Amino acid sequence: MESTVQRVELDGGVAVGVDGSPSSLRALEVAAHEAGLRSGALHVVRAWSMRTAPRPADCPPGAVPSMDAYQQSVDESTEKIVQEHLGDPPPVPIQRHIVHSPSPQALLSASRGADLLVVGHRGRGGFAGLLLGSVAEQCVRHAACPVLVVRPTI
């Protein structure tokens, strides 16, 4: 795994934000379908911070993992999510983009090169009274490409 990445650079395809929440998993499925319709790649974007990243399994208790170890742990977790929800092999070519960045910034950077950005309606954050989650709202307002906001299935 290469060193910590802080932004996403794409050249076409469908980008999707994934954080493991039910709405992001539904967004992943919809984005894979859209990528298939367009005969393009699916770019799975997962933003992380030390607070949100899964702790690397090989890090002993009391030790602080390196940024690269966190990056690898998030990548492995994301690969597992993709395999569980899209199958192995997946129905479309997939590239994972593991980004040490707040979610809106990671997704907006991906939108600069994507043909379509797909986001879930509700992720891990947000307030119950908001019509859209803050990440989805920022993407709708500021993305450089069309945005598809997906609700989880009920």
Short mmCIF file of the C-alpha atoms (twelve columns), coordinates in Angstrom:
data_MODEL
# 
_entry.id   MODEL 
# 
loop_
_atom_site.group_PDB 
_atom_site.id 
_atom_site.type_symbol 
_atom_site.label_atom_id 
_atom_site.label_alt_id 
_atom_site.label_comp_id 
_atom_site.label_asym_id 
_atom_site.label_seq_id 
_atom_site.Cartn_x 
_atom_site.Cartn_y 
_atom_site.Cartn_z 
_atom_site.pdbx_PDB_model_num 
ATOM 1   C CA . MET A 1   0.000   0.000   0.000   1 
ATOM 2   C CA . GLU A 2   1.310   3.424   -0.864  1 
ATOM 3   C CA . SER A 3   1.574   6.182   1.699   1 
ATOM 4   C CA . THR A 4   -1.384  8.131   3.048   1 
ATOM 5   C CA . VAL A 5   -3.570  9.705   0.338   1 
ATOM 6   C CA . GLN A 6   -5.359  13.009  0.910   1 
ATOM 7   C CA . ARG A 7   -7.355  13.559  -2.281  1 
ATOM 8   C CA . VAL A 8   -8.864  11.595  -5.145  1 
ATOM 9   C CA . GLU A 9   -7.976  12.188  -8.792  1 
ATOM 10  C CA . LEU A 10  -10.163 10.429  -11.348 1 
ATOM 11  C CA . ASP A 11  -10.472 10.377  -15.105 1 
ATOM 12  C CA . GLY A 12  -14.094 9.344   -15.671 1 
ATOM 13  C CA . GLY A 13  -16.241 6.625   -14.189 1 
ATOM 14  C CA . VAL A 14  -18.706 6.525   -11.328 1 
ATOM 15  C CA . ALA A 15  -17.517 7.520   -7.848  1 
ATOM 16  C CA . VAL A 16  -19.302 6.392   -4.694  1 
ATOM 17  C CA . GLY A 17  -18.757 7.298   -1.060  1 
ATOM 18  C CA . VAL A 18  -18.665 4.307   1.286   1 
ATOM 19  C CA . ASP A 19  -18.456 4.382   5.084   1 
ATOM 20  C CA . GLY A 20  -20.137 1.088   5.984   1 
ATOM 21  C CA . SER A 21  -23.497 2.679   6.864   1 
ATOM 22  C CA . PRO A 22  -26.692 1.144   5.394   1 
ATOM 23  C CA . SER A 23  -27.211 4.097   3.053   1 
ATOM 24  C CA . SER A 24  -23.631 3.927   1.785   1 
ATOM 25  C CA . LEU A 25  -23.991 0.199   1.132   1 
ATOM 26  C CA . ARG A 26  -27.127 0.876   -0.902  1 
ATOM 27  C CA . ALA A 27  -25.241 3.686   -2.703  1 
ATOM 28  C CA . LEU A 28  -22.476 1.169   -3.503  1 
ATOM 29  C CA . GLU A 29  -24.978 -1.192  -5.135  1 
ATOM 30  C CA . VAL A 30  -26.627 1.617   -7.137  1 
ATOM 31  C CA . ALA A 31  -23.242 3.007   -8.199  1 
ATOM 32  C CA . ALA A 32  -22.116 -0.434  -9.403  1 
ATOM 33  C CA . HIS A 33  -25.297 -0.674  -11.481 1 
ATOM 34  C CA . GLU A 34  -24.689 2.826   -12.923 1 
ATOM 35  C CA . ALA A 35  -21.057 1.953   -13.742 1 
ATOM 36  C CA . GLY A 36  -22.279 -1.173  -15.536 1 
ATOM 37  C CA . LEU A 37  -24.793 0.820   -17.580 1 
ATOM 38  C CA . ARG A 38  -22.007 3.208   -18.583 1 
ATOM 39  C CA . SER A 39  -19.456 0.420   -19.192 1 
ATOM 40  C CA . GLY A 40  -17.101 2.290   -16.891 1 
ATOM 41  C CA . ALA A 41  -15.108 1.850   -13.738 1 
ATOM 42  C CA . LEU A 42  -16.520 2.152   -10.239 1 
ATOM 43  C CA . HIS A 43  -14.392 4.279   -7.911  1 
ATOM 44  C CA . VAL A 44  -15.090 3.426   -4.270  1 
ATOM 45  C CA . VAL A 45  -14.086 6.399   -2.106  1 
ATOM 46  C CA . ARG A 46  -13.628 5.921   1.621   1 
ATOM 47  C CA . ALA A 47  -12.566 8.866   3.721   1 
ATOM 48  C CA . TRP A 48  -11.072 8.226   7.139   1 
ATOM 49  C CA . SER A 49  -9.520  9.814   10.193  1 
ATOM 50  C CA . MET A 50  -7.736  8.198   13.122  1 
ATOM 51  C CA . ARG A 51  -11.035 8.449   15.002  1 
ATOM 52  C CA . THR A 52  -13.062 6.588   12.339  1 
ATOM 53  C CA . ALA A 53  -10.503 4.091   11.004  1 
ATOM 54  C CA . PRO A 54  -10.573 0.470   12.147  1 
ATOM 55  C CA . ARG A 55  -7.576  -0.275  14.365  1 
ATOM 56  C CA . PRO A 56  -4.978  -2.380  12.536  1 
ATOM 57  C CA . ALA A 57  -5.278  -5.989  13.746  1 
ATOM 58  C CA . ASP A 58  -1.525  -6.500  14.048  1 
ATOM 59  C CA . CYS A 59  -0.961  -3.447  16.275  1 
ATOM 60  C CA . PRO A 60  -0.278  -4.438  19.894  1 
ATOM 61  C CA . PRO A 61  -2.433  -2.932  22.676  1 
ATOM 62  C CA . GLY A 62  -1.095  0.390   23.902  1 
ATOM 63  C CA . ALA A 63  0.839   1.076   20.704  1 
ATOM 64  C CA . VAL A 64  -0.138  3.831   18.286  1 
ATOM 65  C CA . PRO A 65  -0.395  2.585   14.690  1 
ATOM 66  C CA . SER A 66  1.323   4.510   11.918  1 
ATOM 67  C CA . MET A 67  -0.725  6.471   9.398   1 
ATOM 68  C CA . ASP A 68  0.238   3.903   6.745   1 
ATOM 69  C CA . ALA A 69  -1.003  1.086   9.014   1 
ATOM 70  C CA . TYR A 70  -4.329  2.878   9.436   1 
ATOM 71  C CA . GLN A 71  -4.512  3.473   5.677   1 
ATOM 72  C CA . GLN A 72  -3.944  -0.235  5.026   1 
ATOM 73  C CA . SER A 73  -6.514  -1.244  7.653   1 
ATOM 74  C CA . VAL A 74  -9.156  1.022   6.086   1 
ATOM 75  C CA . ASP A 75  -8.300  -0.330  2.630   1 
ATOM 76  C CA . GLU A 76  -8.697  -3.934  3.811   1 
ATOM 77  C CA . SER A 77  -12.001 -3.093  5.510   1 
ATOM 78  C CA . THR A 78  -13.263 -1.378  2.352   1 
ATOM 79  C CA . GLU A 79  -12.204 -4.305  0.167   1 
ATOM 80  C CA . LYS A 80  -14.209 -6.610  2.440   1 
ATOM 81  C CA . ILE A 81  -17.277 -4.340  2.212   1 
ATOM 82  C CA . VAL A 82  -17.049 -4.307  -1.593  1 
ATOM 83  C CA . GLN A 83  -16.674 -8.098  -1.805  1 
ATOM 84  C CA . GLU A 84  -19.570 -8.728  0.591   1 
ATOM 85  C CA . HIS A 85  -21.954 -6.400  -1.254  1 
ATOM 86  C CA . LEU A 86  -20.909 -6.739  -4.894  1 
ATOM 87  C CA . GLY A 87  -19.419 -10.237 -4.991  1 
ATOM 88  C CA . ASP A 88  -15.998 -11.550 -5.892  1 
ATOM 89  C CA . PRO A 89  -15.334 -10.905 -8.687  1 
ATOM 90  C CA . PRO A 90  -17.430 -7.724  -8.797  1 
ATOM 91  C CA . PRO A 91  -19.668 -7.039  -11.821 1 
ATOM 92  C CA . VAL A 92  -17.629 -3.967  -12.895 1 
ATOM 93  C CA . PRO A 93  -13.972 -2.894  -12.658 1 
ATOM 94  C CA . ILE A 94  -13.388 -1.342  -9.234  1 
ATOM 95  C CA . GLN A 95  -10.739 0.981   -7.898  1 
ATOM 96  C CA . ARG A 96  -10.619 1.776   -4.185  1 
ATOM 97  C CA . HIS A 97  -9.570  5.253   -3.069  1 
ATOM 98  C CA . ILE A 98  -8.745  5.363   0.623   1 
ATOM 99  C CA . VAL A 99  -8.415  9.009   1.619   1 
ATOM 100 C CA . HIS A 100 -7.213  10.555  4.879   1 
ATOM 101 C CA . SER A 101 -9.572  13.490  4.650   1 
ATOM 102 C CA . PRO A 102 -13.012 14.621  5.799   1 
ATOM 103 C CA . SER A 103 -15.688 12.903  3.705   1 
ATOM 104 C CA . PRO A 104 -16.975 15.998  1.879   1 
ATOM 105 C CA . GLN A 105 -13.491 16.996  0.714   1 
ATOM 106 C CA . ALA A 106 -12.686 13.457  -0.477  1 
ATOM 107 C CA . LEU A 107 -15.942 13.166  -2.417  1 
ATOM 108 C CA . LEU A 108 -15.729 16.652  -3.889  1 
ATOM 109 C CA . SER A 109 -12.180 15.973  -5.100  1 
ATOM 110 C CA . ALA A 110 -13.451 12.748  -6.721  1 
ATOM 111 C CA . SER A 111 -16.274 14.692  -8.386  1 
ATOM 112 C CA . ARG A 112 -13.771 16.782  -10.348 1 
ATOM 113 C CA . GLY A 113 -12.915 13.803  -12.542 1 
ATOM 114 C CA . ALA A 114 -15.970 11.547  -12.200 1 
ATOM 115 C CA . ASP A 115 -18.874 11.317  -14.613 1 
ATOM 116 C CA . LEU A 116 -21.269 10.725  -11.697 1 
ATOM 117 C CA . LEU A 117 -20.963 10.882  -7.892  1 
ATOM 118 C CA . VAL A 118 -23.228 8.604   -5.844  1 
ATOM 119 C CA . VAL A 119 -23.720 9.222   -2.115  1 
ATOM 120 C CA . GLY A 120 -25.983 7.786   0.539   1 
ATOM 121 C CA . HIS A 121 -28.737 9.872   2.107   1 
ATOM 122 C CA . ARG A 122 -27.570 9.233   5.651   1 
ATOM 123 C CA . GLY A 123 -24.118 8.132   6.729   1 
ATOM 124 C CA . ARG A 124 -22.597 7.897   10.169  1 
ATOM 125 C CA . GLY A 125 -23.184 11.554  10.981  1 
ATOM 126 C CA . GLY A 126 -25.971 14.062  10.651  1 
ATOM 127 C CA . PHE A 127 -28.966 15.184  12.661  1 
ATOM 128 C CA . ALA A 128 -32.332 13.460  12.460  1 
ATOM 129 C CA . GLY A 129 -34.135 16.667  11.471  1 
ATOM 130 C CA . LEU A 130 -32.062 17.430  8.375   1 
ATOM 131 C CA . LEU A 131 -33.573 16.674  4.993   1 
ATOM 132 C CA . LEU A 132 -30.175 15.557  3.674   1 
ATOM 133 C CA . GLY A 133 -27.124 14.548  5.658   1 
ATOM 134 C CA . SER A 134 -24.431 17.185  5.746   1 
ATOM 135 C CA . VAL A 135 -22.098 15.210  3.458   1 
ATOM 136 C CA . ALA A 136 -24.802 14.591  0.839   1 
ATOM 137 C CA . GLU A 137 -25.885 18.215  1.022   1 
ATOM 138 C CA . GLN A 138 -22.326 19.483  0.497   1 
ATOM 139 C CA . CYS A 139 -21.909 17.143  -2.455  1 
ATOM 140 C CA . VAL A 140 -25.177 18.256  -4.054  1 
ATOM 141 C CA . ARG A 141 -24.233 21.913  -3.618  1 
ATOM 142 C CA . HIS A 142 -20.552 21.800  -4.595  1 
ATOM 143 C CA . ALA A 143 -19.768 18.733  -6.745  1 
ATOM 144 C CA . ALA A 144 -18.246 19.263  -10.181 1 
ATOM 145 C CA . CYS A 145 -20.334 16.441  -11.717 1 
ATOM 146 C CA . PRO A 146 -23.931 15.191  -11.413 1 
ATOM 147 C CA . VAL A 147 -24.762 13.728  -7.983  1 
ATOM 148 C CA . LEU A 148 -27.144 10.854  -7.256  1 
ATOM 149 C CA . VAL A 149 -28.315 10.713  -3.616  1 
ATOM 150 C CA . VAL A 150 -29.515 7.233   -2.641  1 
ATOM 151 C CA . ARG A 151 -31.737 6.308   0.279   1 
ATOM 152 C CA . PRO A 152 -31.256 2.956   2.015   1 
ATOM 153 C CA . THR A 153 -33.893 0.328   1.311   1 
ATOM 154 C CA . ILE A 154 -36.589 0.126   3.972   1 
# 
